[in-house]
Short mmCIF file of C-alpha atoms and ligand atoms in Angstrom, two decimals:
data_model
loop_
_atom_site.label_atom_id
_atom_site.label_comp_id
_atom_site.label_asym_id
_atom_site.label_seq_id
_atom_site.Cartn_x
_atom_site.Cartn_y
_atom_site.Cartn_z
CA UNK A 1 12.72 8.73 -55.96
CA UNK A 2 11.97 11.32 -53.28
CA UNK A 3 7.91 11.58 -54.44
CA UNK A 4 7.09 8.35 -55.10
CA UNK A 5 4.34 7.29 -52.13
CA UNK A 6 5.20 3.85 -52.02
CA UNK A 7 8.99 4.50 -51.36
CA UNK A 8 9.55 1.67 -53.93
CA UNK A 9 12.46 3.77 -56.57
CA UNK A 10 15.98 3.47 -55.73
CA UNK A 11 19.54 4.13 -57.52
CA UNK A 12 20.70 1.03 -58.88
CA UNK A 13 23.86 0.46 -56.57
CA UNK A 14 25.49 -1.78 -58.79
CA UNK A 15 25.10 -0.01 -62.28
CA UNK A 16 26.05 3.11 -63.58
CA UNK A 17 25.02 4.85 -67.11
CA UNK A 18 26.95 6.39 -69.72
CA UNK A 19 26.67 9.92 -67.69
CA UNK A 20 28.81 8.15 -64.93
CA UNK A 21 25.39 8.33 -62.47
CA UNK A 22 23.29 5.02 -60.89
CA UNK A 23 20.17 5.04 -62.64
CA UNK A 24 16.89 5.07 -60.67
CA UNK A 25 15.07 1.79 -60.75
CA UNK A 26 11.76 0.42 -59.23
CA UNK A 27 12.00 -2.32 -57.08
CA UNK A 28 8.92 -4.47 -55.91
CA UNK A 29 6.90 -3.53 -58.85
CA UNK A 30 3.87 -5.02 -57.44
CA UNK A 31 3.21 -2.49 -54.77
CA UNK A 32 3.32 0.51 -57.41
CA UNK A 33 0.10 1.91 -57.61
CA UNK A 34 0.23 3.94 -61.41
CA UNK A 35 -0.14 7.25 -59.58
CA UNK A 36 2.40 8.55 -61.96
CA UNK A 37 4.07 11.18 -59.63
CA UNK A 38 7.09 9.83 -60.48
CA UNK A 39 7.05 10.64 -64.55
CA UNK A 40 5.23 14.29 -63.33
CA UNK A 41 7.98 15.02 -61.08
CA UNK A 42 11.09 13.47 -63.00
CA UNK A 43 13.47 16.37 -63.56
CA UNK A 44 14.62 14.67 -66.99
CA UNK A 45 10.97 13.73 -68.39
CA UNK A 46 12.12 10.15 -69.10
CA UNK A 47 9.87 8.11 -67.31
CA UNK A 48 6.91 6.47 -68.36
CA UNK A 49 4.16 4.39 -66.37
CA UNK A 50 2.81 1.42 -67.98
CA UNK A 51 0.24 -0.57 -66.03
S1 SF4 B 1 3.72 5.28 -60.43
FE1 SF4 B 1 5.79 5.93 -59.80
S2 SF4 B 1 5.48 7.22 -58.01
FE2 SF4 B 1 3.59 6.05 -58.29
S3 SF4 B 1 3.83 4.22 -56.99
FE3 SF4 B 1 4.52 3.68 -59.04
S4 SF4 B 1 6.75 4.04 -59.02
FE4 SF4 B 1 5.87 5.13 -57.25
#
């Protein structure tokens, strides 16, 4: 969330998973650029880039 150049990954304010956190999310998909700092620099290695 704190990487990503296009400021476009949030926490989901109205969710929560089983962990009891707000998952991150990507809002306005259309300005993501594939850079893929966001899977590089995800703590939990969960996130993959398709595009
Ligand atoms: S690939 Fe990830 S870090 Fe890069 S613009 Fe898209 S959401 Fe942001």
């Amino acid at each position: 969330m704190h990487f990503c150049p296009q400021k476009i990954i949030r926490l989901a304010p109205d969710r929560m998973n089983p962990s009891g956190y707000h998952p991150a999310e990507v809002v306005e998909q259309e300005r993501c650029t594939s850079c893929r700092i966001c899977a590089l620099m995800c703590p939990d290695v969960v996130i993959e880039v398709y595009r």
